[in-house]
Coordinates of C-alpha atoms in Angstrom, one line a residue:
Chain M
M1349 CA 124.2 -44.8 -129.1
T1350 CA 121.3 -45.2 -131.4
A1351 CA 118.3 -43.4 -131.4
L1352 CA 117.2 -46.7 -130.4
A1353 CA 118.7 -47.8 -127.6
R1354 CA 117.8 -43.9 -126.3
A1355 CA 114.3 -44.5 -126.4
V1356 CA 114.8 -48.0 -124.5
E1357 CA 117.2 -46.5 -122.2
A1358 CA 114.7 -43.9 -121.3
L1359 CA 111.6 -46.4 -121.2
L1360 CA 113.6 -48.5 -118.7
F1361 CA 114.3 -45.9 -116.6
L1362 CA 110.8 -44.4 -116.2
S1363 CA 108.3 -47.6 -116.5
P1364 CA 108.0 -49.4 -112.3
E1365 CA 107.6 -52.5 -114.5
P1366 CA 110.5 -54.9 -116.4
L1367 CA 109.3 -54.0 -119.8
S1368 CA 109.0 -57.3 -122.2
V1369 CA 110.5 -57.5 -125.9
G1370 CA 107.2 -57.4 -127.3
V1371 CA 105.9 -54.3 -124.9
L1372 CA 109.0 -52.1 -126.2
A1373 CA 108.3 -53.5 -129.5
E1374 CA 105.0 -52.1 -129.7
L1375 CA 106.1 -48.8 -127.7
T1376 CA 108.9 -47.9 -129.8
G1377 CA 107.8 -49.2 -133.6
A1378 CA 111.6 -51.4 -133.9
G1379 CA 111.6 -55.5 -134.7
E1380 CA 112.5 -57.9 -131.7
L1381 CA 115.7 -58.0 -133.2
D1382 CA 116.7 -54.5 -133.4
L1383 CA 115.4 -54.2 -129.8
D1384 CA 117.9 -57.0 -128.3
A1385 CA 120.7 -55.2 -130.1
A1386 CA 119.4 -51.8 -128.5
I1387 CA 119.3 -53.6 -125.3
A1388 CA 122.5 -54.7 -125.2
E1389 CA 123.7 -51.5 -126.0
V1390 CA 121.8 -50.3 -123.0
A1391 CA 123.5 -52.8 -120.7
A1392 CA 126.8 -52.1 -122.3
R1393 CA 126.6 -48.9 -121.2
H1394 CA 125.7 -49.4 -117.8
G1395 CA 128.8 -51.9 -117.1
E1396 CA 130.6 -52.5 -113.8
G1397 CA 131.8 -48.9 -113.6
T1398 CA 128.6 -47.4 -113.1
G1399 CA 125.9 -47.6 -110.2
I1400 CA 122.9 -48.6 -112.6
E1401 CA 122.3 -52.0 -114.5
V1402 CA 120.3 -53.3 -117.3
A1403 CA 118.2 -56.7 -115.7
E1404 CA 115.9 -59.3 -117.5
V1405 CA 113.6 -60.3 -114.0
A1406 CA 109.5 -60.8 -113.7
G1407 CA 109.3 -61.6 -117.3
G1408 CA 110.6 -58.5 -119.1
W1409 CA 114.0 -56.4 -118.6
A1410 CA 114.8 -53.6 -115.8
L1411 CA 116.8 -50.8 -115.0
R1412 CA 117.7 -51.1 -110.9
T1413 CA 120.6 -50.0 -109.1
R1414 CA 123.5 -52.5 -107.8
A1415 CA 123.2 -55.0 -105.8
Q1416 CA 126.6 -53.0 -104.1
L1417 CA 124.4 -49.8 -103.4
A1418 CA 122.1 -51.5 -101.4
E1419 CA 123.4 -49.6 -98.0
V1420 CA 123.4 -46.5 -99.7
L1421 CA 120.7 -46.4 -101.4
D1422 CA 118.4 -47.8 -98.3
R1423 CA 119.6 -44.5 -96.2
L1424 CA 117.2 -43.0 -99.0
R1425 CA 114.8 -45.6 -98.8
D1426 CA 114.6 -47.6 -95.5
R1427 CA 113.3 -51.6 -96.3
P1428 CA 110.7 -51.7 -93.4
P1429 CA 112.1 -54.2 -90.7
E1430 CA 109.1 -56.7 -91.4
D1431 CA 110.7 -57.2 -95.3
T1432 CA 111.5 -60.4 -93.7
L1433 CA 110.2 -63.5 -94.8
S1434 CA 109.6 -65.8 -92.5
P1435 CA 109.4 -70.1 -92.9
A1436 CA 105.9 -70.4 -93.5
A1437 CA 105.7 -67.3 -96.1
L1438 CA 108.8 -68.5 -98.0
E1439 CA 106.5 -72.2 -98.3
T1440 CA 104.1 -70.3 -99.3
L1441 CA 105.9 -68.1 -102.7
A1442 CA 107.1 -71.9 -102.9
V1443 CA 103.7 -73.6 -103.3
V1444 CA 102.6 -70.9 -105.3
G1445 CA 105.4 -70.3 -107.2
Y1446 CA 105.2 -73.7 -108.6
L1447 CA 101.6 -74.3 -108.9
E1448 CA 100.1 -71.1 -109.8
P1449 CA 97.3 -70.0 -110.3
V1450 CA 96.5 -71.8 -107.3
T1451 CA 93.7 -71.9 -105.0
R1452 CA 94.0 -71.5 -101.3
P1453 CA 92.5 -74.8 -100.2
E1454 CA 95.4 -76.3 -102.6
I1455 CA 97.9 -74.5 -100.5
S1456 CA 96.5 -75.4 -97.4
R1457 CA 96.8 -79.4 -98.2
L1458 CA 100.0 -79.4 -99.6
R1459 CA 101.3 -77.7 -96.6
G1460 CA 98.8 -79.3 -94.3
V1461 CA 98.1 -75.9 -92.0
A1462 CA 95.6 -73.1 -93.0
A1463 CA 96.9 -71.6 -95.1
D1464 CA 94.3 -67.5 -95.6
H1465 CA 96.8 -65.5 -92.6
M1466 CA 99.6 -66.2 -94.7
V1467 CA 98.1 -65.8 -98.3
S1468 CA 96.4 -62.0 -97.5
A1469 CA 99.8 -61.3 -95.6
L1470 CA 101.8 -62.1 -98.4
V1471 CA 99.4 -60.2 -101.0
E1472 CA 99.3 -56.9 -98.8
R1473 CA 103.2 -57.3 -99.3
G1474 CA 102.5 -57.3 -102.9
L1475 CA 104.3 -61.0 -103.5
L1476 CA 100.8 -62.7 -104.2
E1477 CA 98.1 -61.3 -106.9
E1478 CA 94.6 -62.4 -107.1
A1479 CA 94.3 -64.4 -110.3
G1480 CA 90.4 -64.9 -111.2
R1481 CA 88.7 -67.3 -110.3
D1482 CA 88.8 -71.4 -109.9
G1483 CA 86.1 -72.8 -112.2
A1484 CA 84.8 -75.0 -110.6
A1485 CA 84.9 -74.2 -107.0
G1486 CA 84.9 -70.8 -107.7
A1487 CA 87.6 -70.1 -105.0
V1488 CA 89.9 -67.4 -106.2
L1489 CA 93.3 -67.7 -107.5
Y1490 CA 96.7 -66.8 -106.4
R1491 CA 99.4 -66.3 -108.8
T1492 CA 103.2 -64.4 -107.8
T1493 CA 103.8 -60.5 -108.4
T1494 CA 106.1 -58.9 -110.7
A1495 CA 107.2 -57.7 -107.0
M1496 CA 108.1 -61.0 -106.2
Q1497 CA 110.1 -62.2 -109.3
Q1498 CA 112.0 -59.0 -109.1
R1499 CA 112.8 -59.9 -105.3
F1500 CA 114.1 -63.7 -105.8
E1501 CA 115.8 -62.5 -108.9
L1502 CA 113.3 -64.3 -110.9
K1503 CA 113.0 -63.8 -115.0
G1504 CA 109.9 -65.8 -114.6
T1505 CA 108.5 -68.8 -112.5
E1506 CA 109.8 -70.9 -115.1
D1507 CA 113.6 -69.6 -113.7
L1508 CA 112.5 -71.9 -110.4
P1509 CA 114.3 -74.7 -110.0
P1510 CA 112.8 -77.8 -111.7
V1511 CA 110.6 -79.1 -109.0
E1512 CA 112.1 -82.2 -109.4
S1513 CA 115.0 -81.6 -108.3
F1514 CA 113.3 -81.1 -104.9
Q1515 CA 112.1 -84.3 -104.3
L1516 CA 113.2 -86.8 -101.8
T1517 CA 115.6 -89.3 -103.7
G1518 CA 114.8 -92.4 -103.7
E1519 CA 116.2 -93.8 -100.5
E1520 CA 115.1 -90.7 -98.4
A1521 CA 111.1 -92.1 -99.3
G1522 CA 112.0 -95.3 -99.1
A1523 CA 113.6 -95.0 -95.7
L1524 CA 109.9 -92.6 -95.5
K1525 CA 108.0 -95.2 -96.1
R1526 CA 109.5 -97.8 -94.3
R1527 CA 109.2 -95.9 -91.1
L1528 CA 105.5 -95.2 -91.7
L1529 CA 104.8 -98.4 -92.3
G1530 CA 106.6 -100.4 -91.2
G1531 CA 106.6 -99.0 -87.5
G1532 CA 105.0 -100.8 -84.4
H1533 CA 105.5 -103.8 -86.3
L1534 CA 108.1 -107.2 -84.6
G1535 CA 109.9 -109.6 -86.5
D1536 CA 108.7 -109.9 -90.0
G1537 CA 105.7 -107.9 -90.2
P1538 CA 105.1 -106.2 -93.5
Q1539 CA 107.4 -103.4 -94.1
G1540 CA 106.4 -101.8 -96.8
D1541 CA 109.6 -100.8 -98.7
G1542 CA 108.5 -99.8 -102.0
Chain Z
M583 CA 105.4 -70.8 -85.5
S584 CA 108.3 -70.5 -87.4
R585 CA 112.0 -71.8 -87.9
A586 CA 114.8 -70.2 -89.3
R587 CA 115.5 -71.2 -92.5
S588 CA 116.8 -69.0 -94.9
G589 CA 120.1 -69.7 -96.3
T590 CA 120.6 -73.1 -95.2
P591 CA 120.3 -75.3 -98.5
D592 CA 118.2 -78.1 -97.0
P593 CA 115.5 -78.1 -94.1
L594 CA 115.3 -81.8 -93.5
G595 CA 119.0 -81.1 -92.1
Q596 CA 118.6 -79.4 -88.6
D597 CA 118.3 -79.4 -85.6
V598 CA 115.0 -80.6 -84.4
D599 CA 113.5 -78.9 -81.9
L600 CA 109.5 -80.0 -81.4
D601 CA 108.1 -76.7 -80.5
L602 CA 109.2 -74.7 -83.8
F603 CA 107.1 -76.8 -86.2
E604 CA 104.3 -75.2 -88.1
G605 CA 102.7 -78.0 -89.5
P606 CA 102.2 -82.0 -89.4
L607 CA 103.8 -82.5 -91.9
D608 CA 106.5 -79.2 -91.5
L609 CA 107.3 -81.9 -88.1
L610 CA 106.8 -85.5 -89.9
L611 CA 109.1 -85.0 -92.4
T612 CA 111.6 -84.5 -90.8
L613 CA 111.1 -86.4 -87.9
V614 CA 110.4 -89.8 -90.2
L615 CA 113.4 -88.9 -92.2
R616 CA 115.9 -88.5 -89.3
E617 CA 116.2 -92.5 -87.6
E618 CA 118.0 -90.9 -85.2
I619 CA 115.2 -89.7 -83.6
D620 CA 112.4 -91.9 -82.0
L621 CA 108.9 -91.5 -83.0
L622 CA 107.7 -92.2 -80.2
E623 CA 108.9 -88.5 -79.3
L624 CA 106.6 -87.0 -81.5
P625 CA 104.1 -85.1 -79.1
V626 CA 100.6 -86.0 -80.9
A627 CA 98.4 -84.3 -78.6
A628 CA 99.8 -81.2 -78.8
L629 CA 100.4 -81.3 -83.0
V630 CA 96.7 -82.2 -82.9
R631 CA 95.7 -79.3 -80.8
S632 CA 98.0 -76.9 -82.6
V633 CA 96.8 -77.6 -86.3
L634 CA 92.8 -78.0 -85.3
G635 CA 92.3 -76.3 -81.4
E636 CA 94.5 -72.9 -81.6
R637 CA 93.4 -72.2 -84.8
E638 CA 90.1 -71.9 -85.0
E639 CA 90.1 -68.6 -86.1
A640 CA 91.5 -70.5 -89.9
R641 CA 88.7 -71.3 -92.6
W642 CA 89.5 -74.5 -93.0
D643 CA 87.5 -75.8 -96.2
L644 CA 86.0 -79.7 -95.3
E645 CA 88.1 -81.7 -97.8
T646 CA 91.1 -80.6 -96.4
I647 CA 90.1 -80.7 -92.7
S648 CA 88.8 -84.5 -93.1
E649 CA 92.4 -85.7 -94.7
L650 CA 94.5 -83.9 -92.5
I651 CA 92.3 -85.1 -89.3
V652 CA 92.7 -88.0 -91.1
L653 CA 96.2 -87.8 -91.5
L654 CA 96.4 -87.2 -87.5
S655 CA 94.4 -90.5 -86.6
A656 CA 97.0 -92.4 -88.8
L657 CA 100.1 -90.9 -87.0
A658 CA 98.6 -91.5 -83.5
E659 CA 98.0 -95.4 -84.9
L660 CA 101.4 -95.5 -85.6
K661 CA 102.5 -94.2 -82.0
A662 CA 100.2 -96.4 -80.3
R663 CA 101.4 -99.2 -82.2
I664 CA 105.2 -98.7 -81.8
M665 CA 104.1 -98.3 -78.2
L666 CA 102.7 -100.9 -78.0
G667 CA 104.1 -103.2 -80.2
E668 CA 102.1 -105.4 -82.3
P669 CA 103.0 -109.1 -82.9
A670 CA 104.8 -110.4 -86.3
D671 CA 102.2 -113.0 -87.2
E672 CA 99.0 -111.0 -86.4
E673 CA 97.4 -109.6 -89.5
P674 CA 98.3 -106.1 -89.8
D675 CA 94.9 -103.5 -90.0
P676 CA 94.6 -102.9 -93.5
D677 CA 92.9 -99.2 -92.9
A678 CA 95.1 -98.6 -90.7
I679 CA 98.2 -99.4 -93.5
E680 CA 96.7 -97.7 -96.1
A681 CA 96.5 -94.7 -93.4
R682 CA 99.7 -94.5 -93.5
E683 CA 100.5 -94.4 -97.2
R684 CA 98.1 -91.9 -97.7
L685 CA 100.3 -90.3 -94.5
A686 CA 103.5 -90.9 -97.1
A687 CA 102.0 -89.8 -100.3
R688 CA 101.3 -86.9 -98.8
L689 CA 105.4 -86.4 -97.3
I690 CA 106.2 -87.2 -100.4
A691 CA 103.9 -84.7 -101.8
Y692 CA 105.1 -82.2 -99.2
A693 CA 109.0 -82.4 -99.2
P694 CA 109.7 -80.7 -102.5
F695 CA 107.9 -77.3 -101.4
A696 CA 110.0 -77.2 -98.2
R697 CA 113.0 -77.6 -99.7
A698 CA 111.8 -75.3 -102.5
A699 CA 111.0 -72.8 -100.0
A700 CA 114.9 -73.4 -98.6
W701 CA 116.1 -72.3 -101.6
L702 CA 113.7 -69.0 -102.0
G703 CA 115.4 -68.4 -98.6
A704 CA 118.7 -68.6 -99.5
R705 CA 117.9 -66.7 -102.5
D706 CA 116.2 -64.1 -100.5
S707 CA 119.4 -63.4 -98.5
A708 CA 121.3 -63.8 -101.8
C709 CA 119.8 -61.5 -104.1
R710 CA 118.9 -58.2 -101.1
G711 CA 121.3 -56.0 -103.4
P712 CA 119.4 -54.4 -106.5
R713 CA 116.8 -52.0 -105.7
Y714 CA 113.7 -51.6 -108.3
R715 CA 111.2 -47.9 -109.4
R716 CA 108.3 -48.4 -107.0
V717 CA 106.4 -45.6 -107.8
P718 CA 103.7 -46.0 -111.2
V719 CA 103.8 -44.0 -113.8
D720 CA 99.8 -43.5 -113.1
G721 CA 100.6 -42.9 -109.0
M722 CA 102.4 -40.3 -109.3
P723 CA 100.9 -37.0 -107.4
P724 CA 100.4 -34.3 -109.9
P725 CA 103.1 -32.0 -109.0
V726 CA 101.6 -28.8 -106.2
E727 CA 101.4 -25.6 -107.7
P728 CA 103.0 -22.9 -105.6
G729 CA 100.5 -21.3 -103.6
D730 CA 99.9 -17.8 -103.4
P731 CA 98.9 -16.8 -99.9
E732 CA 96.6 -14.2 -100.1
A733 CA 94.2 -16.6 -101.9
L734 CA 94.4 -18.7 -98.9
R735 CA 94.1 -15.6 -96.3
A736 CA 90.8 -14.9 -98.4
A737 CA 89.8 -18.4 -98.6
M738 CA 89.8 -18.7 -94.6
E739 CA 88.1 -15.2 -94.1
A740 CA 85.8 -16.1 -95.9
L741 CA 85.1 -19.6 -94.1
L742 CA 85.6 -17.8 -90.8
A743 CA 82.5 -15.0 -92.2
F744 CA 80.0 -18.2 -92.5
E745 CA 77.2 -17.2 -90.1
Q746 CA 75.1 -19.5 -88.7
P747 CA 72.0 -20.1 -90.3
S748 CA 69.0 -19.0 -88.0
V749 CA 66.6 -22.1 -86.9
A750 CA 64.4 -19.4 -84.7
H751 CA 61.5 -20.7 -87.0
L752 CA 61.8 -24.5 -86.2
D753 CA 58.9 -25.6 -83.4
R754 CA 60.9 -26.4 -80.1
Q755 CA 59.2 -28.8 -78.2
R756 CA 60.2 -28.5 -74.9
A757 CA 59.0 -30.4 -71.9
S758 CA 60.1 -30.8 -68.1
V759 CA 60.1 -33.2 -65.7
P760 CA 60.4 -30.9 -62.6
E761 CA 57.6 -28.7 -64.4
A762 CA 55.0 -31.5 -64.9
I763 CA 55.7 -32.9 -61.3
E764 CA 54.8 -29.4 -60.2
R765 CA 51.7 -30.2 -62.3
L766 CA 50.9 -33.6 -60.8
R767 CA 51.3 -32.5 -57.5
D768 CA 48.8 -29.3 -57.8
A769 CA 46.1 -32.2 -60.0
L770 CA 46.9 -33.8 -56.5
A771 CA 46.4 -31.1 -54.3
R772 CA 42.8 -30.4 -56.1
G773 CA 41.7 -34.1 -55.7
S774 CA 43.0 -37.5 -53.3
E775 CA 42.9 -39.2 -56.8
V776 CA 43.7 -38.6 -60.4
S777 CA 43.0 -39.7 -63.7
F778 CA 46.3 -40.3 -65.9
E779 CA 44.1 -39.9 -68.9
R780 CA 42.6 -37.0 -68.2
H781 CA 45.5 -35.4 -66.4
I782 CA 47.5 -35.7 -69.8
G783 CA 44.1 -35.0 -71.8
G784 CA 44.5 -33.1 -75.8
R785 CA 49.1 -33.2 -74.7
G786 CA 51.1 -34.5 -77.1
P787 CA 53.3 -38.1 -77.1
I788 CA 56.2 -36.3 -75.0
E789 CA 54.6 -34.7 -72.7
E790 CA 52.4 -37.6 -72.0
A791 CA 56.0 -39.4 -71.3
V792 CA 57.3 -37.4 -69.0
A793 CA 53.9 -37.0 -67.2
L794 CA 54.4 -40.4 -66.7
L795 CA 58.0 -40.2 -65.6
A796 CA 56.9 -37.8 -62.8
A797 CA 53.8 -39.9 -61.9
L798 CA 56.5 -42.4 -61.3
E799 CA 58.5 -40.4 -59.3
L800 CA 56.2 -39.2 -56.9
S801 CA 55.7 -42.8 -56.8
R802 CA 59.4 -43.1 -56.0
V803 CA 59.1 -41.1 -53.1
G804 CA 56.4 -42.0 -51.7
E805 CA 54.1 -39.2 -52.6
A806 CA 51.8 -40.9 -54.5
R807 CA 50.6 -44.5 -55.1
L808 CA 49.8 -46.1 -58.9
D809 CA 47.3 -48.0 -59.8
Q810 CA 46.4 -49.2 -63.3
P811 CA 43.5 -52.1 -62.6
R812 CA 44.1 -53.8 -65.9
P813 CA 46.5 -53.7 -68.6
L814 CA 47.0 -51.2 -71.1
G815 CA 44.0 -48.9 -69.1
D816 CA 43.3 -45.9 -67.3
I817 CA 46.6 -45.2 -64.7
L818 CA 44.8 -44.0 -60.9
I819 CA 47.2 -41.6 -59.2
R820 CA 46.2 -41.5 -55.8
G821 CA 48.0 -38.8 -53.0
G822 CA 47.6 -37.7 -49.7
L823 CA 50.1 -40.2 -48.9
R824 CA 53.0 -37.9 -46.6

């Protein structure tokens, strides 16, 4: 291994947060191209036959254990049973992931239910964090954390599928409007099909 | 209220259990997209209660809750119209149509997040394997130095040998109600009527309070009668009642 690759490997081993190439450049004094090569070298060293892998996640590079080893690792460090996420928690994470930074009232408005408790619970679990205050209303803004992006193996929230891919199809939106706008009318009432 | 949505690709394709929805948008989106379900089944009252009634502890901002009330009203109006029917030749209520259009717009805006949540749920199940280092570098506790048992013993001995400081120099005020009762009984034995102010003359506030308790106690057991001719004035204590 090159000296730079050894340094990168050691830094990734020691850091609890993923390290971006920019941060690695600051720490090692190396250029980005050299760092890309060093990261590739470290990743090659930790290939399929090893217990650790290099992953690009949450805006940087991290050393992490291989998925197949979860069972034995959790004997050392149990995942708490409450670590599962409810549908409401997933929905709140989705709203924040796409709109961050976003305020609680905005989350409540989109979901149609009060989001206070859920946001607090997700902050407590380290999946959301405060991100300053909204300039106009002064409400606290929230964003996803590194832990959230690690959990869902996202390089960043930009790694989420485009929100358009989850939108209702034209047919679904048409059916929705038809049922809501045309409901209760007998015969040829206004059907609002568009 | 929760629904096991994790791992399913689309929440809108699941079985409908009206008890398991979290909010009006969640429920309504599923219902209106599945035409086999009659909107007459919509439990509007239960829905309103679950959103507004049982969540009193929730902090709603005025704008959000106002909009939600408008949406729920549109829902109630829609159900009523479906139940009663509306003749085709009657002009539809423009306000009702506008409210329903807003409701439809909200549902269309909400749908992507419900589906994205399902995507995250599936992803959460698929990405459960890898584990990451958790302890922050700065947050790691310093290594514990091996301790010297003799040093610990010396520290404990010094602690155990600590002498309680003397408080003898502090003035202790003692006031006993039984003693005050006896004093009052003596005073009443000397004369059938005692002025409270004269009785306590020159004593401190604690002794004054205790003397009052003594007078009240004698009154309670019927040995004395208390009389205060004017508010905040002297109390006359009369004895010889037994």
